[in-house]
Short mmCIF file of C-alpha atoms in Angstrom, two decimals:
data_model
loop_
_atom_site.label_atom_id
_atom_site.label_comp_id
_atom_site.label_asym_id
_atom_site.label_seq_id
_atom_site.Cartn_x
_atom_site.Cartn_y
_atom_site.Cartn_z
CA UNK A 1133 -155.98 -17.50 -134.68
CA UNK A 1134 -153.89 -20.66 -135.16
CA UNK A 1135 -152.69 -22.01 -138.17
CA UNK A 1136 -156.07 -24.14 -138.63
CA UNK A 1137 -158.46 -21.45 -136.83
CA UNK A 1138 -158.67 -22.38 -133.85
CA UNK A 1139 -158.68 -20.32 -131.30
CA UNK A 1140 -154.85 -19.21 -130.03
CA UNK A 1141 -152.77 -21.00 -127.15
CA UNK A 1142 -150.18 -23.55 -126.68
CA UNK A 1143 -149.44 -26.18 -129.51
CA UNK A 1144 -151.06 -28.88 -129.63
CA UNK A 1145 -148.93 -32.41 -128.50
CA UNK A 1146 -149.06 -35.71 -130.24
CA UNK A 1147 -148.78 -38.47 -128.08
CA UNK A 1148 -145.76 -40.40 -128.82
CA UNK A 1149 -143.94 -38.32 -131.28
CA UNK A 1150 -142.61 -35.19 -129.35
CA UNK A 1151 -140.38 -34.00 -132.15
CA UNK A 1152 -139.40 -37.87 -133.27
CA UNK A 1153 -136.25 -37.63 -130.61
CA UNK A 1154 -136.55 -41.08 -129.68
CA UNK A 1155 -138.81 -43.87 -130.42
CA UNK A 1156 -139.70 -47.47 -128.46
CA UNK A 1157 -138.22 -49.02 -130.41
CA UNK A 1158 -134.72 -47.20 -130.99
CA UNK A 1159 -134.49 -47.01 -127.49
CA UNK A 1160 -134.75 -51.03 -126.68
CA UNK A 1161 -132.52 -51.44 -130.14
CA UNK A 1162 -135.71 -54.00 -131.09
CA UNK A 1163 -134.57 -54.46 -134.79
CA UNK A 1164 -130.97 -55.60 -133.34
CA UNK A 1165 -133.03 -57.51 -130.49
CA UNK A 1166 -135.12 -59.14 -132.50
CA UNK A 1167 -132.35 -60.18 -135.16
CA UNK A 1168 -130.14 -62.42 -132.94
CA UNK A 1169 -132.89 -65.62 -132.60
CA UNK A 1170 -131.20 -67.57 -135.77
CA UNK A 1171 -132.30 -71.11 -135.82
CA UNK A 1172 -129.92 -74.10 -137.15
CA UNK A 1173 -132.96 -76.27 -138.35
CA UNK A 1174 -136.28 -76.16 -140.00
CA UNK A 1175 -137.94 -77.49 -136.56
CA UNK A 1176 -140.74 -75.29 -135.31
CA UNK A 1177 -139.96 -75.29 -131.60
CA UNK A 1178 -136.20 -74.25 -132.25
CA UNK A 1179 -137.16 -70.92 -132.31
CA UNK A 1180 -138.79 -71.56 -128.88
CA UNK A 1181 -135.67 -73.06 -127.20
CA UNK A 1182 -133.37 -69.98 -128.32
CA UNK A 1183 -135.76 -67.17 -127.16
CA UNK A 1184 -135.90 -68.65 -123.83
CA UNK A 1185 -132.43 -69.05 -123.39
CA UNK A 1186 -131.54 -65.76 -124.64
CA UNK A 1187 -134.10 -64.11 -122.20
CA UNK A 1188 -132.50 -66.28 -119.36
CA UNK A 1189 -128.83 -64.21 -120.14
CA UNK A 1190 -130.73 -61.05 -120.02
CA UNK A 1191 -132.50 -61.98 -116.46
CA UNK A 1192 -128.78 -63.19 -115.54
CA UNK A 1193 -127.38 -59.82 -116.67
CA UNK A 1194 -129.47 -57.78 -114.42
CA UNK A 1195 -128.99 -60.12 -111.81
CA UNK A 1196 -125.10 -59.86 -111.53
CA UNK A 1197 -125.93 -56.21 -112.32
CA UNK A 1198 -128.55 -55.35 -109.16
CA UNK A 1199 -126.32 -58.27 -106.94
CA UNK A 1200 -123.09 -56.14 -107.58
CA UNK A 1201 -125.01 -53.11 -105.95
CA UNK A 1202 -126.58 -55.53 -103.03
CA UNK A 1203 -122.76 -56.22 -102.29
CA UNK A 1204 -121.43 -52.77 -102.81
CA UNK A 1205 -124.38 -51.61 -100.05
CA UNK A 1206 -123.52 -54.53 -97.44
CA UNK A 1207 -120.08 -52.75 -97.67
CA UNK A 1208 -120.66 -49.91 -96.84
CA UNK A 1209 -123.25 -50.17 -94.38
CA UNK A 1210 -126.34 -49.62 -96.07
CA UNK A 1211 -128.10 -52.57 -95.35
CA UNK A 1212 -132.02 -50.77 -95.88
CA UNK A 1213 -130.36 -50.61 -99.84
CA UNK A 1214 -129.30 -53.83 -99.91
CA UNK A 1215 -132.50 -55.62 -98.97
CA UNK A 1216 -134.32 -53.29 -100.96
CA UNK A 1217 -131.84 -54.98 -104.00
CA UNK A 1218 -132.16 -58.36 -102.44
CA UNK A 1219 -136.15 -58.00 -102.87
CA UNK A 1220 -135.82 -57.59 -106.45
CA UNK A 1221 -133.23 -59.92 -106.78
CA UNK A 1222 -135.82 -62.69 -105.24
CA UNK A 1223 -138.48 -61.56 -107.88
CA UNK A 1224 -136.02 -62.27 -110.81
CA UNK A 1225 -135.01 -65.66 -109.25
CA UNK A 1226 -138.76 -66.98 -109.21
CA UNK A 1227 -139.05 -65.89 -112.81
CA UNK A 1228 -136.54 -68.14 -113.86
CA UNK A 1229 -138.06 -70.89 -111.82
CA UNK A 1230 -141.42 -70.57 -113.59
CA UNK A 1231 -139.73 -69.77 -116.88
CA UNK A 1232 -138.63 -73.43 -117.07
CA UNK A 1233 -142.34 -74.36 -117.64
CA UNK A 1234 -142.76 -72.69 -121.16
CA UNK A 1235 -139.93 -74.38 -122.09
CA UNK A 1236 -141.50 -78.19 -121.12
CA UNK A 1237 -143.88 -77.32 -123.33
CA UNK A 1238 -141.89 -78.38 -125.91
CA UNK A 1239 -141.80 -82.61 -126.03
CA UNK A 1240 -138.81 -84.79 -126.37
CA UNK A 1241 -139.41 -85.71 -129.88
CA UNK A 1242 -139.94 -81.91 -130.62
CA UNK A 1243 -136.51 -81.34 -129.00
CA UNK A 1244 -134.69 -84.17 -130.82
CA UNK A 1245 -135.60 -82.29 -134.25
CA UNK A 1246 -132.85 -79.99 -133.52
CA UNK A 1247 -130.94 -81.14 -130.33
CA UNK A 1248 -127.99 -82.63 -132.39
CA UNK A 1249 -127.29 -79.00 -134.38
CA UNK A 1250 -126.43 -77.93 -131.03
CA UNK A 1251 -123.67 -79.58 -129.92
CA UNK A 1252 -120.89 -79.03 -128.47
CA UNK A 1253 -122.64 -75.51 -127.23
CA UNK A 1254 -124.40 -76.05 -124.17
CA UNK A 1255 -125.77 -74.37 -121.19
CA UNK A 1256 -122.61 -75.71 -119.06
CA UNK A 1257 -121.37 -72.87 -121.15
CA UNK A 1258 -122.84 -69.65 -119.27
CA UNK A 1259 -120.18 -67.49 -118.35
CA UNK A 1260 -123.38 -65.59 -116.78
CA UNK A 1261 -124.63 -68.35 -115.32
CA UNK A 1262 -120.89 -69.27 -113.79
CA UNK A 1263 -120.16 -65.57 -112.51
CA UNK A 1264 -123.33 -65.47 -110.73
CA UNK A 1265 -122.18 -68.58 -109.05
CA UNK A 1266 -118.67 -67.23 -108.14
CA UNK A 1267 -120.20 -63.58 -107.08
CA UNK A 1268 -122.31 -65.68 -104.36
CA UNK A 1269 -119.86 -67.52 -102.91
CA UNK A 1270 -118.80 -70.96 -105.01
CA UNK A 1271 -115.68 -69.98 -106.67
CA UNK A 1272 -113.82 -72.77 -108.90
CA UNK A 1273 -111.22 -71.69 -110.63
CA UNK A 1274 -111.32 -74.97 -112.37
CA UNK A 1275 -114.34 -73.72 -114.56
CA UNK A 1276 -111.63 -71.70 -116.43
CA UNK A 1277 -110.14 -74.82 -118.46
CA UNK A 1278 -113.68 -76.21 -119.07
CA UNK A 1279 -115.23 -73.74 -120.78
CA UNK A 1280 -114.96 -74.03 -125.09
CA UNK A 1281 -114.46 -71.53 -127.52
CA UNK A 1282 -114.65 -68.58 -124.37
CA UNK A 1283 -113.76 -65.12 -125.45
CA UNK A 1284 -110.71 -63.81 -123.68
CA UNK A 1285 -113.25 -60.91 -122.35
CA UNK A 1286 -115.51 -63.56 -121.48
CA UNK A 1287 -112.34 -64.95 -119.61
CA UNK A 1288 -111.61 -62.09 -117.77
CA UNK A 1289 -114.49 -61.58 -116.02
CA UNK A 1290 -114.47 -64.90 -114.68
CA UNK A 1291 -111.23 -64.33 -113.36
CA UNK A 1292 -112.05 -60.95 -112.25
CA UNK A 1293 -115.35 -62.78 -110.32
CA UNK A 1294 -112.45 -65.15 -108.82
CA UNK A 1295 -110.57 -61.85 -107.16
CA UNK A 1296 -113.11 -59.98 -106.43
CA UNK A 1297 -115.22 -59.65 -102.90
CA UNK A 1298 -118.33 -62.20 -102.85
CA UNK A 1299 -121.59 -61.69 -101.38
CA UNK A 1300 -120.68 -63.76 -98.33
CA UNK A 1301 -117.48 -61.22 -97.99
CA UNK A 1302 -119.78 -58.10 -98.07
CA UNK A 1303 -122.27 -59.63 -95.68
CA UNK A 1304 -119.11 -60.33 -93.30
CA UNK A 1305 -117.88 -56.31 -93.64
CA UNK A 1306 -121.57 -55.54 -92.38
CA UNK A 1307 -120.96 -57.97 -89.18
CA UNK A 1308 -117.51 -56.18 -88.53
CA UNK A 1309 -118.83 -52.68 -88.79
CA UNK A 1310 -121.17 -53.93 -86.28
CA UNK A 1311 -118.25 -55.05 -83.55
CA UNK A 1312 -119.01 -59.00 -84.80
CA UNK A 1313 -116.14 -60.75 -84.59
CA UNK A 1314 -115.50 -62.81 -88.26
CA UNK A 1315 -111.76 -63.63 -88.24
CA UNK A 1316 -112.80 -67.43 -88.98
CA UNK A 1317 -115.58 -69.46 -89.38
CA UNK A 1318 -115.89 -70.39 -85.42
CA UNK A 1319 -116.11 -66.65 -84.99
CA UNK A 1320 -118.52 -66.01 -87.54
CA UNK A 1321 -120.79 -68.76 -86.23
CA UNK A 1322 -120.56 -67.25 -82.70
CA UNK A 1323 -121.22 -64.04 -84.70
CA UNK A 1324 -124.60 -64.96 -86.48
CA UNK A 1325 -126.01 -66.31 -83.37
CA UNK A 1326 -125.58 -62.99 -81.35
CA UNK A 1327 -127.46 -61.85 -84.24
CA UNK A 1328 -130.20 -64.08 -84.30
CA UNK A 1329 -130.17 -64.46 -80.18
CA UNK A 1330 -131.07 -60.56 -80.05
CA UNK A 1331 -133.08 -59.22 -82.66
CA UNK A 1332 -133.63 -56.14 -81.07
CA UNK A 1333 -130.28 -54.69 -81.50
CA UNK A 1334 -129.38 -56.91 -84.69
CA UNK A 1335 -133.06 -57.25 -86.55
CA UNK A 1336 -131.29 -55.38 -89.91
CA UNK A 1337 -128.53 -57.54 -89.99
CA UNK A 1338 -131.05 -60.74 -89.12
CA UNK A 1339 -133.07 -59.88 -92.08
CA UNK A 1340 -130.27 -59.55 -94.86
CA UNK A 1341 -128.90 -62.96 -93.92
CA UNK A 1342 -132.35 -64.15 -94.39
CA UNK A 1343 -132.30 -62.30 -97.89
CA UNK A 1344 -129.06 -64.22 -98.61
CA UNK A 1345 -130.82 -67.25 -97.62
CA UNK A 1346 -133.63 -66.52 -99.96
CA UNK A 1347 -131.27 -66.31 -102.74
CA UNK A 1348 -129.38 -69.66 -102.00
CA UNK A 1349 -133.13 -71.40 -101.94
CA UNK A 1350 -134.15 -69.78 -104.73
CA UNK A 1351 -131.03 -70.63 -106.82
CA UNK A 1352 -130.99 -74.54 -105.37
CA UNK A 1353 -134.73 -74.45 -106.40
CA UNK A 1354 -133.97 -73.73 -110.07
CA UNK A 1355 -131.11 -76.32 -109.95
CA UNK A 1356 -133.71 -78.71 -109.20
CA UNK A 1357 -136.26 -77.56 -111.90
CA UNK A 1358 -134.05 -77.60 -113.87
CA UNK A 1359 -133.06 -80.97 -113.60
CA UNK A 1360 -135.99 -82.21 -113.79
CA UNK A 1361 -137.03 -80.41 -117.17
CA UNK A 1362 -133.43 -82.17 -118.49
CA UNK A 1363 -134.92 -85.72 -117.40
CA UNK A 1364 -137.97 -85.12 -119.12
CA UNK A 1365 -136.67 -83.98 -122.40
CA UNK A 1366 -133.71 -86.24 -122.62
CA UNK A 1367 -133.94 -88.97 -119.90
CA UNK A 1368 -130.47 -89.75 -118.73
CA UNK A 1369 -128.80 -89.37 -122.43
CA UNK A 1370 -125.10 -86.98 -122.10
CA UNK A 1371 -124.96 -82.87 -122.53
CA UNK A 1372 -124.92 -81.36 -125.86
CA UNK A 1373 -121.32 -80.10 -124.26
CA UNK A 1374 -119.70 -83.75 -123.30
CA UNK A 1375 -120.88 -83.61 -119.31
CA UNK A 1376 -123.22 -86.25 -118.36
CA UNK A 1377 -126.66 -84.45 -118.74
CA UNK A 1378 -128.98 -84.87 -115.72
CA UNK A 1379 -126.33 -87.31 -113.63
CA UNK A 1380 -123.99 -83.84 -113.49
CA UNK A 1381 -127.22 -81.66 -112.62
CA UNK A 1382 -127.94 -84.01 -109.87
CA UNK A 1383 -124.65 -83.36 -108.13
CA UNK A 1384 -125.16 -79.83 -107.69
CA UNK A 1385 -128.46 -79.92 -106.14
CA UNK A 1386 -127.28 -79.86 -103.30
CA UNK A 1387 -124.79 -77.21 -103.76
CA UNK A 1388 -124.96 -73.98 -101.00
CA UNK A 1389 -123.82 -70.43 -101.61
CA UNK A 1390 -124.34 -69.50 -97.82
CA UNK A 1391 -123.33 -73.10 -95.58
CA UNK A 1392 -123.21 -71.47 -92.20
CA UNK A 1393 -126.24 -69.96 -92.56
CA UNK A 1394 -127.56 -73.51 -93.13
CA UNK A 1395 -125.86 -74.51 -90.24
CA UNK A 1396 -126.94 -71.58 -88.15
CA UNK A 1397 -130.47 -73.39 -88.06
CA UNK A 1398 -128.63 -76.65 -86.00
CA UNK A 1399 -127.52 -74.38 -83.44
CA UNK A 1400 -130.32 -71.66 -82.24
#
């Protein structure tokens, strides 16, 4: 018999506890999690405006974390991997573009209950946000002397992201493994339209410079949002960190990770 009469055979298993090795929450480290959203102010929608900044530097660190392994693939040849990462990579992208709406849910005067406790921190100040930038192609080593109060491991990832291969680099390796000429940009252009000219030999290689492309529309369509969302919460007033708000978001609309690709269009 077992221990409360019933009839003998294997223990009996309760869901979720297995012994009490590890729990949901231990394993996501929710009591640390859930600790670091510390408001400045009594203002209600504070707690709003940290939460979804805090969950943008977690999408950002699996970003540079799955767009490290899209490069690493391009390299060495596994381009089924790297679109596989890519496709991923695109879903992330569009939740930060539709992210930006829960945060215009808070109004301008909400904002302004709290805005000036922020300063001089601002979002300028992503060294995520930066090394994602110099991982896809737009390096400035002038970012370096801009940033405030940066860590000095902060500081040297950003200038490992300066020395190290970019996305653009990797996709190049995958042309040359291919017997594409790349030795300078008239090459490479001559390069990408042998690609796109015959598909039928080429269609893999087609495809992840498409999934590049994604991710240089989908980052210069958050750049937009985002600009937008600024203008409607603070009109053309200056950063939090000194720049000149929605004036220096403007400029970088227009920004591209991938230009010949662009230009690739202009020439099929």
């Amino acid at each position: 018999m077992g221990i409360d009469g019933d009839a003998p055979g294997p223990p009996r298993r309760r869901f979720g506890e297995e012994g009490g090795r590890l729990s949901y929450g231990g394993y996501l480290r929710l009591p640390e999690l859930l600790a670091q959203q510390l408001p400045q102010s009594q203002a209600p929608d504070e707690l709003l405006f940290i939460t979804v900044h805090q969950v943008y530097e977690l999408w950002f660190k699996l970003l540079l974390h799955e767009l490290e392994a899209a490069r690493e693939a391009m390299s060495a040849g596994e381009l089924w991997l790297a679109r596989h990462l890519f496709r991923r990579v695109h879903a992330v992208e569009r939740v930060l573009f539709e992210q930006i709406e829960v945060l215009e849910t808070m109004t301008p005067q909400d904002f302004l209950e709290f805005r000036a406790k922020l300063a001089p921190a601002s979002g300028f100040q992503s060294v995520q946000f930066r090394e994602l930038e110099f991982l896809s192609g737009r390096k400035d080593p002038a970012y370096l002397g801009r940033f405030r109060n940066i860590s000095d491991e902060e500081l040297a990832r950003l200038r490992r992201r300066l020395e190290e291969p970019t996305l653009w680099d990797a996709y190049l390796t995958a042309l040359s493994q291919r017997g594409l000429r790349i030795s300078d940009d008239k090459e490479i252009m001559r390069s990408l339209l042998a690609v796109a000219r015959d598909r039928g030999s080429h269609d893999d290689l087609w495809q992840l410079a498409e999934d590049l492309l994604t991710h240089d529309e989908l980052a210069a369509l958050w750049r937009m949002r985002h600009v937008q969302m600024v203008e409607r919460q603070i009109g053309t007033k200056s950063g939090t960190g000194g720049s000149t708000g929605a004036p220096y978001l403007h400029g970088r609309t227009g920004m591209h990770y991938f230009p010949l690709l662009w230009d690739l269009r202009a020439r099929l």
